[in-house]
PDB file of C-alpha atoms in Angstrom:
ATOM      1  CA  MET D   1       0.000   0.000   0.000  1.00  0.00           C
ATOM      2  CA  THR D   2       1.203   3.518  -0.743  1.00  0.00           C
ATOM      3  CA  ILE D   3       0.643   6.666   1.316  1.00  0.00           C
ATOM      4  CA  ASP D   4       1.166  10.174   0.008  1.00  0.00           C
ATOM      5  CA  ILE D   5       3.676  12.247   1.949  1.00  0.00           C
ATOM      6  CA  PHE D   6       4.553  15.929   1.884  1.00  0.00           C
ATOM      7  CA  GLN D   7       7.327  17.715   3.740  1.00  0.00           C
ATOM      8  CA  ILE D   8       6.505  21.336   4.491  1.00  0.00           C
ATOM      9  CA  ASP D   9       8.671  24.072   6.002  1.00  0.00           C
ATOM     10  CA  ALA D  10       6.302  25.968   8.311  1.00  0.00           C
ATOM     11  CA  PHE D  11       6.504  29.507   9.687  1.00  0.00           C
ATOM     12  CA  THR D  12       8.783  30.638   6.891  1.00  0.00           C
ATOM     13  CA  ASP D  13       8.566  31.833   3.300  1.00  0.00           C
ATOM     14  CA  GLN D  14      11.922  30.297   2.360  1.00  0.00           C
ATOM     15  CA  LEU D  15      13.048  26.715   1.902  1.00  0.00           C
ATOM     16  CA  PHE D  16      15.337  25.393   4.639  1.00  0.00           C
ATOM     17  CA  GLY D  17      13.875  27.853   7.142  1.00  0.00           C
ATOM     18  CA  GLY D  18      11.158  27.524   9.742  1.00  0.00           C
ATOM     19  CA  ASN D  19      10.181  24.108  11.053  1.00  0.00           C
ATOM     20  CA  PRO D  20       9.846  21.057   8.773  1.00  0.00           C
ATOM     21  CA  ALA D  21       6.901  18.697   9.248  1.00  0.00           C
ATOM     22  CA  ALA D  22       5.825  15.601   7.358  1.00  0.00           C
ATOM     23  CA  VAL D  23       2.155  15.465   6.379  1.00  0.00           C
ATOM     24  CA  CYS D  24       0.378  12.247   5.325  1.00  0.00           C
ATOM     25  CA  PRO D  25      -3.229  12.349   4.038  1.00  0.00           C
ATOM     26  CA  LEU D  26      -4.928   9.034   4.844  1.00  0.00           C
ATOM     27  CA  LYS D  27      -8.128   7.338   3.743  1.00  0.00           C
ATOM     28  CA  GLN D  28      -8.264   5.196   6.878  1.00  0.00           C
ATOM     29  CA  TRP D  29      -6.414   5.023  10.177  1.00  0.00           C
ATOM     30  CA  PHE D  30      -3.570   2.548  10.459  1.00  0.00           C
ATOM     31  CA  PRO D  31      -2.572   1.006  13.799  1.00  0.00           C
ATOM     32  CA  ASP D  32      -0.883   3.503  16.111  1.00  0.00           C
ATOM     33  CA  ALA D  33       2.309   1.435  15.960  1.00  0.00           C
ATOM     34  CA  THR D  34       2.441   1.941  12.181  1.00  0.00           C
ATOM     35  CA  LEU D  35       1.844   5.685  12.503  1.00  0.00           C
ATOM     36  CA  LEU D  36       4.609   5.887  15.094  1.00  0.00           C
ATOM     37  CA  ASN D  37       6.992   3.852  12.936  1.00  0.00           C
ATOM     38  CA  ILE D  38       6.422   6.193   9.989  1.00  0.00           C
ATOM     39  CA  ALA D  39       7.171   9.156  12.267  1.00  0.00           C
ATOM     40  CA  LYS D  40      10.352   7.418  13.439  1.00  0.00           C
ATOM     41  CA  GLU D  41      11.392   6.756   9.839  1.00  0.00           C
ATOM     42  CA  ASN D  42      10.722  10.379   8.874  1.00  0.00           C
ATOM     43  CA  ASN D  43      12.840  11.465  11.867  1.00  0.00           C
ATOM     44  CA  LEU D  44      11.320  14.954  11.960  1.00  0.00           C
ATOM     45  CA  ALA D  45       9.979  16.715  15.038  1.00  0.00           C
ATOM     46  CA  GLU D  46       6.423  15.934  13.884  1.00  0.00           C
ATOM     47  CA  THR D  47       4.545  13.831  11.376  1.00  0.00           C
ATOM     48  CA  ALA D  48       0.896  14.823  10.927  1.00  0.00           C
ATOM     49  CA  TYR D  49      -1.844  12.520   9.652  1.00  0.00           C
ATOM     50  CA  PHE D  50      -5.324  13.577   8.627  1.00  0.00           C
ATOM     51  CA  ILE D  51      -8.510  12.004   7.262  1.00  0.00           C
ATOM     52  CA  HIS D  52     -11.217  13.966   5.437  1.00  0.00           C
ATOM     53  CA  LYS D  53     -14.535  13.604   7.265  1.00  0.00           C
ATOM     54  CA  HIS D  54     -17.001  15.915   5.446  1.00  0.00           C
ATOM     55  CA  ASP D  55     -17.073  19.377   3.898  1.00  0.00           C
ATOM     56  CA  ASN D  56     -13.947  21.185   5.172  1.00  0.00           C
ATOM     57  CA  VAL D  57     -13.688  19.087   8.366  1.00  0.00           C
ATOM     58  CA  PHE D  58     -10.691  16.787   8.912  1.00  0.00           C
ATOM     59  CA  HIS D  59      -9.515  14.561  11.766  1.00  0.00           C
ATOM     60  CA  LEU D  60      -5.886  15.468  12.552  1.00  0.00           C
ATOM     61  CA  ARG D  61      -3.281  13.681  14.681  1.00  0.00           C
ATOM     62  CA  TRP D  62       0.390  14.447  15.394  1.00  0.00           C
ATOM     63  CA  PHE D  63       3.239  12.026  16.132  1.00  0.00           C
ATOM     64  CA  THR D  64       6.808  12.721  17.190  1.00  0.00           C
ATOM     65  CA  PRO D  65       9.311   9.889  16.661  1.00  0.00           C
ATOM     66  CA  GLU D  66       8.576   8.948  20.291  1.00  0.00           C
ATOM     67  CA  ILE D  67       4.879   9.583  21.074  1.00  0.00           C
ATOM     68  CA  GLU D  68       1.543  10.914  19.877  1.00  0.00           C
ATOM     69  CA  ILE D  69       1.305  14.537  21.034  1.00  0.00           C
ATOM     70  CA  ASP D  70      -1.747  16.568  22.062  1.00  0.00           C
ATOM     71  CA  LEU D  71      -1.010  19.769  20.100  1.00  0.00           C
ATOM     72  CA  CYS D  72       1.472  20.843  17.436  1.00  0.00           C
ATOM     73  CA  GLY D  73       1.313  24.230  15.776  1.00  0.00           C
ATOM     74  CA  HIS D  74       3.785  23.918  12.925  1.00  0.00           C
ATOM     75  CA  ALA D  75       2.432  20.538  11.801  1.00  0.00           C
ATOM     76  CA  THR D  76      -1.111  21.984  11.900  1.00  0.00           C
ATOM     77  CA  LEU D  77       0.018  24.863   9.687  1.00  0.00           C
ATOM     78  CA  ALA D  78       1.761  22.363   7.393  1.00  0.00           C
ATOM     79  CA  SER D  79      -1.361  20.171   7.196  1.00  0.00           C
ATOM     80  CA  ALA D  80      -3.565  23.137   6.314  1.00  0.00           C
ATOM     81  CA  PHE D  81      -1.045  24.227   3.688  1.00  0.00           C
ATOM     82  CA  VAL D  82      -1.226  20.758   2.061  1.00  0.00           C
ATOM     83  CA  ILE D  83      -5.053  20.738   2.057  1.00  0.00           C
ATOM     84  CA  LEU D  84      -5.403  24.300   0.764  1.00  0.00           C
ATOM     85  CA  ASN D  85      -2.525  24.281  -1.742  1.00  0.00           C
ATOM     86  CA  CYS D  86      -1.537  20.742  -2.740  1.00  0.00           C
ATOM     87  CA  LEU D  87      -4.727  18.664  -2.875  1.00  0.00           C
ATOM     88  CA  ASP D  88      -7.926  18.837  -4.909  1.00  0.00           C
ATOM     89  CA  TYR D  89      -9.989  20.814  -2.407  1.00  0.00           C
ATOM     90  CA  ASN D  90     -11.455  24.296  -2.792  1.00  0.00           C
ATOM     91  CA  PHE D  91     -11.697  25.657   0.744  1.00  0.00           C
ATOM     92  CA  ASP D  92     -10.842  28.997   2.326  1.00  0.00           C
ATOM     93  CA  SER D  93     -10.579  27.432   5.764  1.00  0.00           C
ATOM     94  CA  VAL D  94     -10.058  24.031   7.355  1.00  0.00           C
ATOM     95  CA  VAL D  95     -11.567  22.680  10.570  1.00  0.00           C
ATOM     96  CA  PHE D  96      -9.398  20.115  12.356  1.00  0.00           C
ATOM     97  CA  GLN D  97     -10.838  17.812  15.000  1.00  0.00           C
ATOM     98  CA  THR D  98      -7.978  16.980  17.369  1.00  0.00           C
ATOM     99  CA  MET D  99      -6.992  15.882  20.863  1.00  0.00           C
ATOM    100  CA  SER D 100      -6.980  19.595  21.787  1.00  0.00           C
ATOM    101  CA  GLY D 101     -10.470  20.217  20.457  1.00  0.00           C
ATOM    102  CA  GLU D 102     -11.510  21.962  17.273  1.00  0.00           C
ATOM    103  CA  LEU D 103      -8.750  23.941  15.517  1.00  0.00           C
ATOM    104  CA  ILE D 104      -9.536  26.240  12.590  1.00  0.00           C
ATOM    105  CA  VAL D 105      -7.013  27.380   9.988  1.00  0.00           C
ATOM    106  CA  SER D 106      -8.078  30.076   7.534  1.00  0.00           C
ATOM    107  CA  LYS D 107      -6.551  31.915   4.607  1.00  0.00           C
ATOM    108  CA  ASN D 108      -5.689  35.476   5.631  1.00  0.00           C
ATOM    109  CA  GLU D 109      -4.153  37.367   2.703  1.00  0.00           C
ATOM    110  CA  SER D 110      -0.734  35.722   2.138  1.00  0.00           C
ATOM    111  CA  PHE D 111      -0.873  33.980   5.525  1.00  0.00           C
ATOM    112  CA  LEU D 112      -2.554  30.990   7.075  1.00  0.00           C
ATOM    113  CA  GLU D 113      -4.127  31.870  10.432  1.00  0.00           C
ATOM    114  CA  MET D 114      -4.585  29.240  13.123  1.00  0.00           C
ATOM    115  CA  ASN D 115      -7.117  29.478  15.932  1.00  0.00           C
ATOM    116  CA  PHE D 116      -5.715  27.683  18.994  1.00  0.00           C
ATOM    117  CA  PRO D 117      -6.640  27.415  22.688  1.00  0.00           C
ATOM    118  CA  SER D 118      -4.882  29.823  25.064  1.00  0.00           C
ATOM    119  CA  ARG D 119      -2.738  28.115  27.730  1.00  0.00           C
ATOM    120  CA  PRO D 120      -1.623  30.859  30.147  1.00  0.00           C
ATOM    121  CA  PRO D 121       1.176  29.786  32.507  1.00  0.00           C
ATOM    122  CA  SER D 122       1.339  30.007  36.292  1.00  0.00           C
ATOM    123  CA  LYS D 123       4.313  30.638  38.569  1.00  0.00           C
ATOM    124  CA  ALA D 124       6.303  27.459  39.137  1.00  0.00           C
ATOM    125  CA  GLU D 125       9.440  25.977  40.656  1.00  0.00           C
ATOM    126  CA  LEU D 126      12.036  24.627  38.251  1.00  0.00           C
ATOM    127  CA  PRO D 127      13.275  21.043  38.799  1.00  0.00           C
ATOM    128  CA  GLU D 128      16.926  20.873  39.851  1.00  0.00           C
ATOM    129  CA  ILE D 129      17.853  18.865  36.748  1.00  0.00           C
ATOM    130  CA  ILE D 130      16.648  21.652  34.453  1.00  0.00           C
ATOM    131  CA  LEU D 131      18.497  24.261  36.533  1.00  0.00           C
ATOM    132  CA  LYS D 132      21.739  22.288  36.204  1.00  0.00           C
ATOM    133  CA  SER D 133      21.347  22.074  32.424  1.00  0.00           C
ATOM    134  CA  LEU D 134      21.317  25.865  31.886  1.00  0.00           C
ATOM    135  CA  SER D 135      24.391  28.021  31.259  1.00  0.00           C
ATOM    136  CA  VAL D 136      22.460  31.054  32.589  1.00  0.00           C
ATOM    137  CA  GLN D 137      19.684  30.952  35.172  1.00  0.00           C
ATOM    138  CA  PRO D 138      16.268  32.513  34.357  1.00  0.00           C
ATOM    139  CA  ILE D 139      14.864  35.471  36.264  1.00  0.00           C
ATOM    140  CA  GLU D 140      11.375  33.916  36.482  1.00  0.00           C
ATOM    141  CA  VAL D 141       9.810  30.476  35.958  1.00  0.00           C
ATOM    142  CA  TYR D 142       6.246  29.623  34.907  1.00  0.00           C
ATOM    143  CA  LYS D 143       4.488  26.481  33.679  1.00  0.00           C
ATOM    144  CA  ALA D 144       1.499  25.436  31.577  1.00  0.00           C
ATOM    145  CA  ARG D 145       2.048  22.313  29.465  1.00  0.00           C
ATOM    146  CA  ASP D 146       5.633  23.538  29.051  1.00  0.00           C
ATOM    147  CA  TYR D 147       8.013  25.193  31.477  1.00  0.00           C
ATOM    148  CA  VAL D 148       8.480  28.896  30.620  1.00  0.00           C
ATOM    149  CA  LEU D 149      11.873  30.344  31.584  1.00  0.00           C
ATOM    150  CA  VAL D 150      12.017  34.136  31.369  1.00  0.00           C
ATOM    151  CA  TYR D 151      15.294  35.987  30.738  1.00  0.00           C
ATOM    152  CA  ASP D 152      16.368  39.632  30.673  1.00  0.00           C
ATOM    153  CA  THR D 153      17.389  40.075  27.033  1.00  0.00           C
ATOM    154  CA  GLU D 154      17.266  38.566  23.564  1.00  0.00           C
ATOM    155  CA  ASN D 155      21.044  38.081  23.774  1.00  0.00           C
ATOM    156  CA  ASP D 156      20.515  35.844  26.818  1.00  0.00           C
ATOM    157  CA  ILE D 157      18.217  33.639  24.736  1.00  0.00           C
ATOM    158  CA  GLN D 158      20.521  33.652  21.707  1.00  0.00           C
ATOM    159  CA  ASN D 159      23.609  32.699  23.729  1.00  0.00           C
ATOM    160  CA  LEU D 160      21.974  30.266  26.154  1.00  0.00           C
ATOM    161  CA  LYS D 161      23.514  26.785  26.265  1.00  0.00           C
ATOM    162  CA  VAL D 162      21.275  23.922  27.357  1.00  0.00           C
ATOM    163  CA  GLY D 163      22.805  20.558  28.271  1.00  0.00           C
ATOM    164  CA  ALA D 164      20.921  17.832  26.411  1.00  0.00           C
ATOM    165  CA  SER D 165      22.790  15.045  28.246  1.00  0.00           C
ATOM    166  CA  VAL D 166      21.765  16.466  31.636  1.00  0.00           C
ATOM    167  CA  LEU D 167      18.129  16.756  30.572  1.00  0.00           C
ATOM    168  CA  GLU D 168      18.010  13.081  29.530  1.00  0.00           C
ATOM    169  CA  GLN D 169      17.360  12.422  33.229  1.00  0.00           C
ATOM    170  CA  ILE D 170      13.917  14.074  33.090  1.00  0.00           C
ATOM    171  CA  ASP D 171      10.766  13.177  31.134  1.00  0.00           C
ATOM    172  CA  LEU D 172       8.453  16.108  30.385  1.00  0.00           C
ATOM    173  CA  SER D 173       6.341  14.339  27.725  1.00  0.00           C
ATOM    174  CA  PRO D 174       4.327  15.768  26.095  1.00  0.00           C
ATOM    175  CA  GLY D 175       5.766  19.132  27.171  1.00  0.00           C
ATOM    176  CA  GLY D 176       9.096  20.867  26.888  1.00  0.00           C
ATOM    177  CA  ILE D 177      11.082  23.909  27.977  1.00  0.00           C
ATOM    178  CA  ILE D 178      10.470  27.393  26.552  1.00  0.00           C
ATOM    179  CA  VAL D 179      13.065  30.111  27.076  1.00  0.00           C
ATOM    180  CA  THR D 180      11.904  33.629  26.275  1.00  0.00           C
ATOM    181  CA  ALA D 181      12.713  37.326  26.558  1.00  0.00           C
ATOM    182  CA  LYS D 182      11.591  40.662  25.167  1.00  0.00           C
ATOM    183  CA  GLY D 183      12.807  41.010  21.576  1.00  0.00           C
ATOM    184  CA  ASN D 184      15.027  43.633  19.981  1.00  0.00           C
ATOM    185  CA  ALA D 185      13.112  43.743  16.670  1.00  0.00           C
ATOM    186  CA  SER D 186       9.975  41.918  17.835  1.00  0.00           C
ATOM    187  CA  ASP D 187       7.701  41.872  20.867  1.00  0.00           C
ATOM    188  CA  PHE D 188       9.347  38.720  22.179  1.00  0.00           C
ATOM    189  CA  VAL D 189      11.713  35.930  21.190  1.00  0.00           C
ATOM    190  CA  SER D 190      11.887  32.308  22.241  1.00  0.00           C
ATOM    191  CA  ARG D 191      13.588  28.949  21.858  1.00  0.00           C
ATOM    192  CA  PHE D 192      12.113  25.524  22.659  1.00  0.00           C
ATOM    193  CA  PHE D 193      13.767  22.339  23.959  1.00  0.00           C
ATOM    194  CA  THR D 194      12.359  18.826  24.382  1.00  0.00           C
ATOM    195  CA  PRO D 195      14.366  16.561  26.718  1.00  0.00           C
ATOM    196  CA  GLY D 196      14.938  13.068  25.327  1.00  0.00           C
ATOM    197  CA  ALA D 197      13.434  13.843  21.922  1.00  0.00           C
ATOM    198  CA  SER D 198      15.197  12.999  18.658  1.00  0.00           C
ATOM    199  CA  VAL D 199      15.001  16.731  17.789  1.00  0.00           C
ATOM    200  CA  PHE D 200      16.270  18.384  20.990  1.00  0.00           C
ATOM    201  CA  GLU D 201      15.740  22.016  19.933  1.00  0.00           C
ATOM    202  CA  ASP D 202      12.575  22.557  17.945  1.00  0.00           C
ATOM    203  CA  PRO D 203      13.063  25.172  15.198  1.00  0.00           C
ATOM    204  CA  VAL D 204       9.627  26.850  15.502  1.00  0.00           C
ATOM    205  CA  THR D 205       6.992  25.771  18.019  1.00  0.00           C
ATOM    206  CA  GLY D 206       3.452  26.961  17.345  1.00  0.00           C
ATOM    207  CA  SER D 207       1.959  25.226  20.379  1.00  0.00           C
ATOM    208  CA  ALA D 208       4.428  27.000  22.697  1.00  0.00           C
ATOM    209  CA  HIS D 209       2.892  30.295  21.574  1.00  0.00           C
ATOM    210  CA  CYS D 210      -0.432  29.216  23.088  1.00  0.00           C
ATOM    211  CA  THR D 211       1.382  29.940  26.361  1.00  0.00           C
ATOM    212  CA  LEU D 212       3.784  32.680  25.243  1.00  0.00           C
ATOM    213  CA  VAL D 213       1.070  34.897  23.746  1.00  0.00           C
ATOM    214  CA  PRO D 214      -1.122  35.232  26.879  1.00  0.00           C
ATOM    215  CA  PHE D 215       2.033  35.654  28.990  1.00  0.00           C
ATOM    216  CA  TRP D 216       3.511  38.472  26.887  1.00  0.00           C
ATOM    217  CA  ALA D 217       0.116  40.046  26.150  1.00  0.00           C
ATOM    218  CA  ASP D 218      -0.379  40.508  29.890  1.00  0.00           C
ATOM    219  CA  LEU D 219       3.204  41.708  30.460  1.00  0.00           C
ATOM    220  CA  LEU D 220       3.293  44.164  27.542  1.00  0.00           C
ATOM    221  CA  GLY D 221      -0.339  45.283  27.763  1.00  0.00           C
ATOM    222  CA  LYS D 222      -1.145  44.492  24.128  1.00  0.00           C
ATOM    223  CA  ASN D 223      -3.046  41.681  22.407  1.00  0.00           C
ATOM    224  CA  GLU D 224      -1.344  41.719  18.984  1.00  0.00           C
ATOM    225  CA  LEU D 225       2.230  40.453  19.088  1.00  0.00           C
ATOM    226  CA  HIS D 226       5.086  39.859  16.660  1.00  0.00           C
ATOM    227  CA  ALA D 227       7.151  36.840  17.687  1.00  0.00           C
ATOM    228  CA  LEU D 228      10.463  35.409  16.526  1.00  0.00           C
ATOM    229  CA  GLN D 229      11.750  31.958  17.404  1.00  0.00           C
ATOM    230  CA  ILE D 230      15.507  32.339  17.161  1.00  0.00           C
ATOM    231  CA  SER D 231      16.653  28.786  16.592  1.00  0.00           C
ATOM    232  CA  GLU D 232      19.223  28.135  13.860  1.00  0.00           C
ATOM    233  CA  ARG D 233      16.471  27.850  11.198  1.00  0.00           C
ATOM    234  CA  LYS D 234      14.429  30.722  12.676  1.00  0.00           C
ATOM    235  CA  GLY D 235      10.704  31.354  12.371  1.00  0.00           C
ATOM    236  CA  GLU D 236       8.312  34.293  12.431  1.00  0.00           C
ATOM    237  CA  LEU D 237       4.818  34.318  13.928  1.00  0.00           C
ATOM    238  CA  PHE D 238       2.159  37.024  14.041  1.00  0.00           C
ATOM    239  CA  CYS D 239      -0.084  36.431  17.032  1.00  0.00           C
ATOM    240  CA  LYS D 240      -3.244  37.789  18.630  1.00  0.00           C
ATOM    241  CA  LEU D 241      -4.895  37.005  21.947  1.00  0.00           C
ATOM    242  CA  ALA D 242      -8.707  37.019  21.814  1.00  0.00           C
ATOM    243  CA  GLY D 243     -10.253  35.842  25.072  1.00  0.00           C
ATOM    244  CA  ASN D 244      -9.363  32.197  25.589  1.00  0.00           C
ATOM    245  CA  ARG D 245      -8.096  31.742  22.012  1.00  0.00           C
ATOM    246  CA  VAL D 246      -4.741  32.483  20.391  1.00  0.00           C
ATOM    247  CA  PHE D 247      -4.594  33.353  16.695  1.00  0.00           C
ATOM    248  CA  ILE D 248      -1.260  32.573  15.020  1.00  0.00           C
ATOM    249  CA  ARG D 249      -0.485  33.641  11.448  1.00  0.00           C
ATOM    250  CA  GLY D 250       2.367  32.197   9.424  1.00  0.00           C
ATOM    251  CA  THR D 251       3.500  31.108   5.998  1.00  0.00           C
ATOM    252  CA  ALA D 252       4.816  27.805   4.651  1.00  0.00           C
ATOM    253  CA  VAL D 253       6.561  26.314   1.615  1.00  0.00           C
ATOM    254  CA  LYS D 254       6.618  22.799   0.136  1.00  0.00           C
ATOM    255  CA  TYR D 255       9.950  21.023   0.158  1.00  0.00           C
ATOM    256  CA  LEU D 256       9.019  17.464  -0.833  1.00  0.00           C
ATOM    257  CA  GLN D 257       6.166  15.400  -2.250  1.00  0.00           C
ATOM    258  CA  GLY D 258       6.220  11.643  -2.693  1.00  0.00           C
ATOM    259  CA  THR D 259       4.858   8.296  -1.533  1.00  0.00           C
ATOM    260  CA  ILE D 260       5.561   5.818   1.242  1.00  0.00           C
ATOM    261  CA  ASP D 261       5.329   2.062   0.574  1.00  0.00           C
ATOM    262  CA  ILE D 262       4.135   0.012   3.520  1.00  0.00           C
TER     263      ILE D 262
END
């Protein structure tokens, strides 16, 4: 049996930027073990699978090479890009039914805009293992799904060293570690790390912005925010907080299209 596969660079308008995700349209669900094995073989941060249900409604799931995850922003953007640009559909928006509820992605000029749940963080204590892994200590610590480590400056985030070998001692699945600070040319910057994952530093993490946006909106006193994730590949997100929802706009480009034989 063959499965179509696309590889999409999300949150960028240039190849080899942003965050790559594999996207596989399916006609039926395969066993979870098969879906996980495909994700392992792809060896990307996320592989997304979707099935068309009716009209513009799709069932969407996300797998890392290790587990099925409850929310992934860049793979959602990549999946919507495939539906709206690469397949024989004629929609202006897509409704995804997921583990995190209903997610809507709509065309917005040259962008795709995602409608995600807001996950504001609360003050927290940082586990000793995470503290030991950091070259510079944060000034504040919060937590939602992910730990949020706040620093003074963008340079702190850019120059921060995080010890992957130290963090192998802790399991945060399905969450990770966000480091963030006020940006020089943006409202805020961030990086994202996942202990024990095959991709230790995620290039651009849409789901992390479900927490970053309400945090920075409250701190800066504004609901529309320009965000940069300053990993090596870099990504740009345009965000808005609206009640208990976070709107995230981004672009994407197709890198690869092919088939998988299983």
